Short mmCIF file of C-alpha atoms in Angstrom, two decimals:
data_model
loop_
_atom_site.label_atom_id
_atom_site.label_comp_id
_atom_site.label_asym_id
_atom_site.label_seq_id
_atom_site.Cartn_x
_atom_site.Cartn_y
_atom_site.Cartn_z
CA MET A 1 192.61 98.19 190.82
CA SER A 2 192.96 101.99 190.63
CA THR A 3 190.95 104.32 192.89
CA LEU A 4 189.02 105.58 189.86
CA MET A 5 187.93 102.07 188.87
CA ILE A 6 186.95 101.22 192.47
CA ALA A 7 184.87 104.40 192.62
CA ILE A 8 183.11 103.50 189.36
CA VAL A 9 182.38 99.96 190.59
CA PHE A 10 180.92 101.19 193.89
CA ALA A 11 178.92 103.89 192.09
CA ILE A 12 177.41 101.17 189.88
CA ILE A 13 176.62 99.04 192.95
CA GLY A 14 174.98 102.03 194.67
CA GLY A 15 173.04 102.95 191.53
CA VAL A 16 171.67 99.44 190.92
CA LEU A 17 170.93 98.70 194.59
CA PHE A 18 169.09 101.94 195.33
CA THR A 19 167.28 101.98 191.99
CA LEU A 20 165.58 98.78 193.19
CA ILE A 21 165.12 99.96 196.79
CA GLY A 22 163.54 103.21 195.60
CA VAL A 23 160.71 101.30 193.92
CA VAL A 24 159.64 99.92 197.31
CA SER A 25 157.09 102.36 198.71
CA GLY A 26 157.74 103.79 202.16
CA SER A 27 161.47 102.89 202.24
CA ASP A 28 162.87 105.40 204.77
CA GLU A 29 166.06 107.14 203.56
CA THR A 30 167.93 107.00 206.87
CA ALA A 31 167.03 103.38 207.63
CA VAL A 32 168.30 102.15 204.26
CA LEU A 33 171.19 104.51 203.46
CA VAL A 34 173.00 104.45 206.83
CA PRO A 35 173.51 100.64 207.09
CA PHE A 36 174.67 100.25 203.47
CA THR A 37 177.01 103.26 203.66
CA LEU A 38 178.48 101.94 206.90
CA ILE A 39 179.19 98.60 205.24
CA VAL A 40 180.98 100.33 202.36
CA VAL A 41 183.09 102.41 204.79
CA LEU A 42 183.95 99.52 207.11
CA LEU A 43 185.04 97.37 204.17
CA GLY A 44 188.01 99.73 203.88
CA THR A 45 186.79 101.31 200.66
CA PRO A 46 188.79 104.37 199.52
CA PRO A 47 187.08 107.66 200.51
CA GLU A 48 186.67 108.60 196.83
CA ALA A 49 184.67 105.42 196.22
CA VAL A 50 182.61 105.92 199.39
CA PHE A 51 181.58 109.37 198.18
CA ALA A 52 180.81 108.13 194.64
CA PHE A 53 178.71 105.29 196.12
CA PHE A 54 176.71 107.66 198.31
CA MET A 55 176.03 110.21 195.55
CA SER A 56 174.95 107.46 193.18
CA ALA A 57 172.70 105.93 195.86
CA ILE A 58 170.85 109.14 196.75
CA LEU A 59 170.20 110.12 193.13
CA ALA A 60 169.06 106.62 192.15
CA LYS A 61 166.75 106.33 195.14
CA HIS A 62 165.17 109.73 194.61
CA LEU A 63 164.55 109.02 190.94
CA THR A 64 162.82 105.70 191.48
CA HIS A 65 160.87 106.86 194.57
CA ALA A 66 158.79 108.72 192.00
CA ILE A 67 157.46 105.41 190.62
CA PRO A 68 155.18 104.39 193.52
CA THR A 69 154.33 108.06 194.10
CA ALA A 70 153.13 108.68 190.53
CA LEU A 71 151.71 105.27 189.59
CA MET A 72 150.20 104.08 192.88
CA GLY A 73 149.56 107.26 194.88
CA VAL A 74 151.81 105.96 197.68
CA PRO A 75 154.85 108.08 198.71
CA GLY A 76 158.10 106.34 197.81
CA ASP A 77 159.70 107.87 200.91
CA THR A 78 159.40 110.90 203.19
CA LEU A 79 160.55 113.39 200.55
CA ALA A 80 157.92 112.20 198.08
CA ALA A 81 155.04 112.99 200.45
CA PRO A 82 154.67 116.70 199.40
CA MET A 83 154.22 115.60 195.75
CA LEU A 84 151.26 113.34 196.40
CA GLU A 85 148.56 115.97 195.81
CA HIS A 86 149.74 116.88 192.30
CA ALA A 87 150.59 113.25 191.45
CA ASN A 88 147.12 112.11 192.50
CA PHE A 89 145.48 114.77 190.33
CA LEU A 90 147.35 113.54 187.25
CA ARG A 91 146.56 109.93 188.19
CA ARG A 92 142.84 110.73 188.44
CA ILE A 93 142.77 112.15 184.92
CA GLY A 94 144.69 109.15 183.53
CA LEU A 95 148.14 110.78 183.19
CA PRO A 96 150.33 109.20 185.87
CA HIS A 97 153.01 108.45 183.27
CA ILE A 98 153.27 112.20 182.58
CA ALA A 99 153.67 112.87 186.31
CA LEU A 100 156.43 110.27 186.52
CA ARG A 101 158.35 111.64 183.55
CA LYS A 102 158.19 115.22 184.79
CA MET A 103 159.32 114.23 188.28
CA ILE A 104 162.37 112.18 187.35
CA SER A 105 163.44 114.56 184.56
CA GLY A 106 163.36 117.42 187.07
CA GLY A 107 165.33 115.28 189.53
CA VAL A 108 168.17 114.62 187.11
CA ILE A 109 168.56 118.30 186.22
CA GLY A 110 168.37 119.40 189.88
CA ALA A 111 171.15 117.04 191.00
CA PHE A 112 173.63 118.14 188.34
CA ILE A 113 172.99 121.83 189.09
CA ALA A 114 173.44 121.35 192.85
CA LEU A 115 176.83 119.63 192.68
CA PRO A 116 179.01 122.56 191.46
CA ILE A 117 176.92 125.27 193.17
CA SER A 118 176.97 123.65 196.61
CA LEU A 119 180.67 122.82 196.26
CA LEU A 120 181.56 126.46 195.52
CA PHE A 121 179.41 127.64 198.45
CA ALA A 122 181.08 125.07 200.72
CA MET A 123 184.54 126.31 199.70
CA PHE A 124 183.46 129.83 200.67
CA LEU A 125 182.15 128.66 204.05
CA SER A 126 185.26 126.56 204.76
CA GLN A 127 187.03 129.66 206.14
CA PHE A 128 184.68 129.31 209.15
CA GLY A 129 185.33 125.57 209.52
CA GLU A 130 187.73 125.85 212.47
CA PHE A 131 185.24 127.91 214.46
CA PHE A 132 182.48 125.35 213.89
CA GLN A 133 184.75 122.43 214.86
CA GLU A 134 185.95 124.11 218.07
CA ASN A 135 182.39 124.94 219.15
CA ALA A 136 180.70 121.78 217.89
CA GLY A 137 179.13 120.87 221.25
CA ILE A 138 177.24 124.10 221.77
CA ILE A 139 176.35 124.29 218.06
CA PHE A 140 174.81 120.80 218.13
CA THR A 141 172.89 121.71 221.29
CA ALA A 142 171.55 124.93 219.78
CA ALA A 143 170.65 123.08 216.58
CA ALA A 144 168.82 120.39 218.57
CA VAL A 145 166.72 123.09 220.26
CA LEU A 146 166.02 124.82 216.93
CA ILE A 147 165.14 121.67 214.99
CA GLY A 148 163.16 120.32 217.92
CA TYR A 149 161.06 123.47 218.11
CA PHE A 150 160.17 123.20 214.41
CA SER A 151 159.52 119.44 214.55
CA LYS A 152 156.13 117.79 215.07
CA GLY A 153 156.64 117.62 218.84
CA ARG A 154 157.68 121.29 219.15
CA TRP A 155 157.98 122.13 222.90
CA VAL A 156 157.88 118.48 223.93
CA SER A 157 160.89 117.85 221.68
CA VAL A 158 162.76 120.74 223.31
CA LEU A 159 161.80 119.49 226.79
CA LEU A 160 163.10 115.99 226.00
CA ILE A 161 166.57 117.07 224.83
CA LEU A 162 168.33 116.80 228.20
CA PRO A 163 166.63 113.55 229.35
CA VAL A 164 167.47 111.87 226.03
CA ALA A 165 171.05 113.20 226.21
CA LEU A 166 171.33 111.65 229.70
CA ILE A 167 170.04 108.31 228.34
CA PHE A 168 172.61 108.35 225.52
CA GLN A 169 175.47 109.21 227.87
CA GLY A 170 174.33 106.58 230.38
CA LEU A 171 174.22 103.86 227.73
CA GLY A 172 177.62 105.03 226.45
CA LEU A 173 179.11 104.83 229.97
CA ILE A 174 177.74 101.32 230.60
CA SER A 175 178.88 99.98 227.22
CA SER A 176 182.37 101.53 227.51
CA SER A 177 182.81 100.01 231.00
CA ILE A 178 182.00 96.57 229.54
CA LEU A 179 183.97 96.83 226.28
CA ASP A 180 186.79 99.27 227.27
CA LYS A 181 185.91 101.33 224.20
CA SER A 182 183.18 103.74 223.14
CA LEU A 183 180.32 102.78 220.80
CA SER A 184 178.93 105.10 218.15
CA ILE A 185 177.78 103.00 215.17
CA SER A 186 175.36 101.19 217.48
CA PHE A 187 173.83 104.56 218.48
CA PHE A 188 173.50 105.73 214.84
CA LEU A 189 171.82 102.50 213.80
CA GLY A 190 169.46 102.58 216.78
CA ILE A 191 168.33 106.13 215.99
CA ALA A 192 167.98 105.32 212.26
CA ILE A 193 165.79 102.22 212.64
CA GLY A 194 163.81 103.42 215.67
CA PRO A 195 160.51 104.27 213.91
CA MET A 196 160.61 101.06 211.84
CA LEU A 197 161.38 98.87 214.87
CA VAL A 198 158.58 100.41 216.92
CA ASP A 199 156.05 99.57 214.19
CA LEU A 200 157.26 95.97 214.32
CA LEU A 201 156.96 95.89 218.11
CA LEU A 202 153.44 97.34 217.96
CA ALA A 203 152.47 94.65 215.46
CA THR A 204 153.75 91.88 217.76
CA SER A 205 152.05 93.23 220.89
CA LYS A 206 148.52 91.96 221.54
CA SER A 207 147.45 95.16 223.28
CA ALA A 208 149.05 97.56 220.76
CA ARG A 209 148.39 95.64 217.52
CA PRO A 210 145.06 97.46 216.75
CA MET A 211 147.10 100.67 216.27
CA VAL A 212 148.82 99.27 213.15
CA GLU A 213 146.37 96.56 212.11
CA LYS A 214 144.38 97.03 208.89
CA LYS A 215 141.03 95.37 208.30
CA GLU A 216 141.28 95.31 204.52
CA MET A 217 144.05 94.70 202.02
CA ASN A 218 145.35 97.75 200.16
CA GLU A 219 144.27 97.87 196.50
CA TYR A 220 146.27 99.72 193.85
CA LYS A 221 145.28 100.41 190.25
CA LEU A 222 148.21 100.84 187.91
CA ALA A 223 147.84 102.90 184.77
CA PRO A 224 149.14 101.51 181.43
CA GLU A 225 152.72 102.35 180.46
CA LYS A 226 153.00 104.61 177.40
CA LYS A 227 156.30 105.30 175.65
CA ALA A 228 156.62 108.60 173.79
CA TRP A 229 160.28 108.55 172.73
CA SER A 230 162.53 106.38 170.57
CA GLY A 231 165.52 104.46 171.90
CA TYR A 232 166.43 103.58 175.50
CA PHE A 233 167.77 106.92 176.82
CA PRO A 234 165.22 109.77 176.78
CA ASN A 235 166.42 113.38 176.96
CA PRO A 236 165.17 115.09 180.16
CA PHE A 237 165.26 118.51 178.45
CA LYS A 238 162.79 117.22 175.84
CA VAL A 239 160.50 115.75 178.50
CA LEU A 240 160.20 119.15 180.20
CA THR A 241 159.11 122.33 178.43
CA LYS A 242 161.68 125.15 178.26
CA LYS A 243 159.78 127.03 180.96
CA GLN A 244 159.68 123.98 183.25
CA ALA A 245 163.40 123.34 182.72
CA GLY A 246 164.06 126.96 183.69
CA GLN A 247 161.89 126.64 186.81
CA VAL A 248 163.73 123.48 187.85
CA ALA A 249 167.12 125.11 187.24
CA GLY A 250 166.18 128.27 189.20
CA THR A 251 164.73 126.50 192.25
CA SER A 252 167.55 123.94 192.30
CA PHE A 253 170.10 126.77 192.21
CA LEU A 254 168.43 128.53 195.15
CA SER A 255 167.97 125.39 197.23
CA SER A 256 171.66 124.51 196.78
CA PHE A 257 172.47 127.22 199.37
CA THR A 258 169.93 126.19 202.02
CA PHE A 259 171.90 123.39 203.63
CA ALA A 260 170.48 123.87 207.13
CA LEU A 261 166.79 123.65 206.23
CA SER A 262 164.55 120.59 206.01
CA PRO A 263 164.55 118.97 202.52
CA VAL A 264 160.83 118.24 202.90
CA GLY A 265 160.18 121.87 203.81
CA MET A 266 162.23 123.16 200.86
CA THR A 267 160.43 120.74 198.51
CA SER A 268 157.02 122.00 199.63
CA LEU A 269 158.09 125.64 199.62
CA MET A 270 159.57 125.65 196.11
CA GLY A 271 156.69 123.60 194.72
CA GLU A 272 154.14 126.02 196.11
CA LEU A 273 156.21 129.00 194.95
CA ILE A 274 156.14 127.76 191.35
CA GLY A 275 152.60 126.36 191.43
CA SER A 276 151.06 129.56 192.80
CA ARG A 277 152.20 131.48 189.69
CA ILE A 278 150.69 129.08 187.15
CA LYS A 279 147.10 129.02 185.92
CA GLY A 280 145.51 125.77 184.79
CA GLN A 281 145.54 122.64 186.94
CA TYR A 282 147.46 120.46 184.45
CA LYS A 283 150.30 122.96 183.93
CA LYS A 284 150.40 123.70 187.65
CA ALA A 285 150.65 120.00 188.59
CA THR A 286 153.30 119.06 186.02
CA SER A 287 155.45 122.14 186.71
CA SER A 288 155.18 121.69 190.48
CA LEU A 289 156.13 118.00 190.29
CA ALA A 290 159.19 118.68 188.10
CA THR A 291 160.27 121.48 190.43
CA MET A 292 159.68 119.56 193.64
CA ASN A 293 161.61 116.47 192.60
CA GLY A 294 164.42 118.70 191.31
CA VAL A 295 164.55 120.37 194.73
CA THR A 296 164.60 117.01 196.57
CA GLU A 297 167.74 116.14 194.62
CA SER A 298 169.42 119.54 194.93
CA THR A 299 168.80 119.82 198.69
CA TYR A 300 170.06 116.30 199.29
CA VAL A 301 173.24 116.92 197.30
CA ALA A 302 173.83 120.36 198.88
CA GLU A 303 173.06 119.24 202.45
CA THR A 304 175.59 116.44 202.04
CA ILE A 305 178.39 118.38 200.36
CA ILE A 306 178.35 121.71 202.23
CA PRO A 307 178.84 120.40 205.82
CA LEU A 308 181.24 117.72 204.53
CA VAL A 309 183.51 120.08 202.61
CA ALA A 310 183.21 123.21 204.75
CA PHE A 311 183.10 121.93 208.35
CA GLY A 312 183.70 118.17 208.60
CA ILE A 313 180.87 117.88 211.15
CA PRO A 314 177.21 117.08 210.39
CA LEU A 315 175.25 120.35 210.45
CA SER A 316 172.31 119.67 208.16
CA PRO A 317 169.23 117.42 208.40
CA VAL A 318 170.62 115.11 205.70
CA THR A 319 174.04 114.74 207.35
CA LEU A 320 172.33 114.04 210.67
CA GLY A 321 170.40 111.19 209.07
CA PRO A 322 171.09 109.44 205.76
CA ALA A 323 174.62 110.87 205.31
CA SER A 324 175.78 110.49 208.93
CA ALA A 325 178.05 107.55 208.08
CA LEU A 326 180.19 109.85 205.90
CA PHE A 327 181.17 111.72 209.09
CA ASN A 328 181.19 109.10 211.82
CA ALA A 329 182.00 105.44 211.15
CA PRO A 330 184.49 104.37 213.84
CA PRO A 331 187.24 103.31 213.63
CA VAL A 332 187.50 104.66 210.07
CA TYR A 333 185.80 108.08 210.30
CA SER A 334 185.20 110.37 213.29
CA THR A 335 184.10 113.91 214.07
CA ASP A 336 186.05 114.29 217.35
CA PRO A 337 188.75 114.83 216.22
CA VAL A 338 187.60 115.47 212.65
CA HIS A 339 188.95 112.62 210.53
CA ASN A 340 186.60 111.81 207.66
CA LEU A 341 186.03 112.73 204.02
CA HIS A 342 186.54 116.39 205.00
CA THR A 343 190.21 115.75 205.79
CA MET A 344 190.78 112.96 203.23
CA LEU A 345 189.51 114.59 200.04
CA GLU A 346 190.17 117.87 198.23
CA PRO A 347 187.32 119.97 196.79
CA MET A 348 188.23 118.78 193.28
CA ASP A 349 187.94 115.16 194.48
CA PHE A 350 184.42 115.88 195.73
CA PHE A 351 183.53 117.30 192.32
CA ILE A 352 185.07 114.51 190.23
CA TYR A 353 183.82 111.57 192.28
CA GLY A 354 180.48 113.22 193.00
CA LEU A 355 180.04 113.73 189.27
CA ILE A 356 180.93 110.08 188.64
CA GLY A 357 178.33 108.98 191.17
CA LEU A 358 175.60 111.21 189.73
CA MET A 359 176.35 110.28 186.12
CA ILE A 360 176.29 106.55 186.80
CA ALA A 361 173.07 106.82 188.82
CA ALA A 362 171.46 108.86 186.04
CA LEU A 363 172.52 106.30 183.42
CA ILE A 364 171.05 103.46 185.49
CA ALA A 365 167.98 104.87 187.25
CA TYR A 366 166.67 107.42 184.73
CA PRO A 367 166.14 105.14 181.69
CA PHE A 368 165.03 102.32 184.02
CA SER A 369 162.30 104.54 185.50
CA MET A 370 161.24 105.85 182.10
CA ASN A 371 161.10 102.44 180.40
CA TYR A 372 160.22 99.88 183.08
CA ALA A 373 158.36 101.76 185.83
CA ARG A 374 155.12 99.78 185.56
CA LYS A 375 156.77 96.36 185.18
CA ALA A 376 159.07 97.03 188.15
CA THR A 377 156.13 98.13 190.31
CA VAL A 378 154.12 95.02 189.44
CA PHE A 379 157.12 92.80 190.22
CA ILE A 380 157.74 94.47 193.58
CA MET A 381 154.07 94.35 194.56
CA LYS A 382 153.59 90.70 193.58
CA LYS A 383 156.95 89.08 194.26
CA VAL A 384 158.75 91.05 196.99
CA ASN A 385 157.38 90.74 200.51
CA GLN A 386 157.53 94.00 202.52
CA GLU A 387 158.23 92.06 205.72
CA ALA A 388 161.18 90.33 204.02
CA ILE A 389 162.74 93.71 203.17
CA ILE A 390 162.30 94.95 206.74
CA GLY A 391 163.79 91.69 208.00
CA MET A 392 166.80 92.16 205.70
CA PHE A 393 167.48 95.64 207.13
CA ILE A 394 167.12 94.41 210.72
CA GLY A 395 169.62 91.65 209.91
CA ILE A 396 172.12 94.13 208.45
CA VAL A 397 171.74 96.38 211.51
CA CYS A 398 172.39 93.44 213.87
CA LEU A 399 175.48 92.50 211.86
CA LEU A 400 176.94 96.01 212.01
CA ALA A 401 176.15 96.46 215.72
CA PHE A 402 177.72 93.09 216.54
CA TYR A 403 180.79 94.04 214.49
CA GLU A 404 181.29 97.12 216.63
CA GLY A 405 180.41 95.88 220.09
CA GLU A 406 179.37 92.21 219.93
CA LEU A 407 176.25 91.47 222.02
CA THR A 408 176.62 94.75 223.93
CA GLY A 409 176.48 96.68 220.63
CA VAL A 410 173.32 94.87 219.54
CA LEU A 411 171.61 95.55 222.89
CA VAL A 412 172.60 99.23 222.80
CA THR A 413 171.24 99.53 219.24
CA PHE A 414 167.90 98.06 220.20
CA ALA A 415 167.68 100.06 223.44
CA VAL A 416 168.27 103.30 221.51
CA ALA A 417 165.86 102.20 218.77
CA VAL A 418 163.06 101.41 221.22
CA VAL A 419 163.43 104.65 223.20
CA GLY A 420 163.97 106.85 220.12
CA GLY A 421 161.27 105.13 218.08
CA MET A 422 158.67 105.44 220.85
CA LEU A 423 159.49 109.13 221.36
CA ASN A 424 159.29 109.68 217.60
CA ARG A 425 156.05 107.78 217.13
CA PHE A 426 154.08 109.09 220.11
CA LEU A 427 155.65 112.46 221.01
CA GLY A 428 157.01 113.67 217.64
CA LEU A 429 160.73 113.75 218.60
CA GLY A 430 162.20 113.56 215.08
CA VAL A 431 165.15 111.42 214.03
CA GLY A 432 167.16 114.53 213.10
CA VAL A 433 166.69 115.97 216.61
CA GLN A 434 167.83 112.67 218.11
CA PHE A 435 171.01 112.71 216.02
CA MET A 436 171.68 116.30 217.16
CA ILE A 437 171.12 115.30 220.79
CA TYR A 438 173.54 112.40 220.42
CA TYR A 439 176.28 114.61 218.97
CA GLY A 440 175.75 117.30 221.62
CA SER A 441 175.03 114.98 224.57
CA SER A 442 178.61 114.90 225.86
CA TRP A 443 178.83 118.71 225.95
CA MET A 444 175.35 119.05 227.52
CA ILE A 445 175.94 116.60 230.35
CA THR A 446 179.51 117.74 231.02
CA THR A 447 178.48 121.40 231.10
CA LEU A 448 175.38 120.94 233.24
CA LEU A 449 176.33 118.07 235.53
CA GLY A 450 180.12 118.19 235.49
#
């Protein structure tokens, strides 16, 4: 089978899989994207197909995460949280279907704008790539301090950088002395599933269970589904007004350059920037939702492509979390020395296979969300057990950790997950900061302790 056909097949798999996962409310991007991307890489998939799979997955997930956000008032994932206020307003006045259509139409437009813009910007920045690679250790350390300061924990996050780096290096030393090789996948997986695993541990602990226990069942009221177009494929430019399409295009263009900033922060910032200039609550809510979901897509695409094409090392919040497997997936990909999609693909490959991934995801997830949002939500709520989904991810994580380091890999994954998850849950040490600490830990400990 040719590389092109393999890329198309994996893009379809990514589009279908993450269209369904996106409907599940609260599905964390890092916890679901990292394990599946790792599986695709470790299967020996060509780098072109890996990239097409990832681009299809992120667009599909961010289109369908709008379904629980708009129809149920529950954020589909972290990036959907800033949209809740406007989505809830439209739900209260009986127009959740309008909120949904505006959000996913803005998302489709934002993704296709971000791909060429971010690629051109990455090609410009690539002249500095050698400098970034040679100074990766100190750059990761500085980034950990910066991101930690702006995280929920603020000074506590900064204070914890060196102790956590020592824990990572200590676990790495113990595991390498047992296995005669270094582990890295096990560390990524542990950081990614930490918050989810800690919630499970709290639920199984008699003394801690009251922290996560709920006295009453959640109740959701779903609005009726109304179709306002003919055929199966609606046109996103007809769903948005000309002014809204222009706002989405403008904010997506701007956010395609901000690869080092938080996607959640950019989503909130651009939404407020547009909303503050509009009078009338209905116009403000619909325009803000279209803009915000467009920005979630554009920042995700840009934050993946720019570090990947320009530097080959993860230097954005997205590449430190959901896209980390595109940089480090030993023994296939590594950042020290740089041997990953950065060295395997040309800029034109990124454009062609990225476009394939986005187009296939748009063809799968966009009409699905527009036509079957309510039915899919009802099916997920009634038939799919949330605990079963979490159990599936835990099983995949165990499989990948065992593949890398047998029982030692599994234990390292859970040790990192428990420590990282507890620090995240109780002290606000974000997952992105933990990834930065892991990447910079070798430089920190070697420089400070010898």
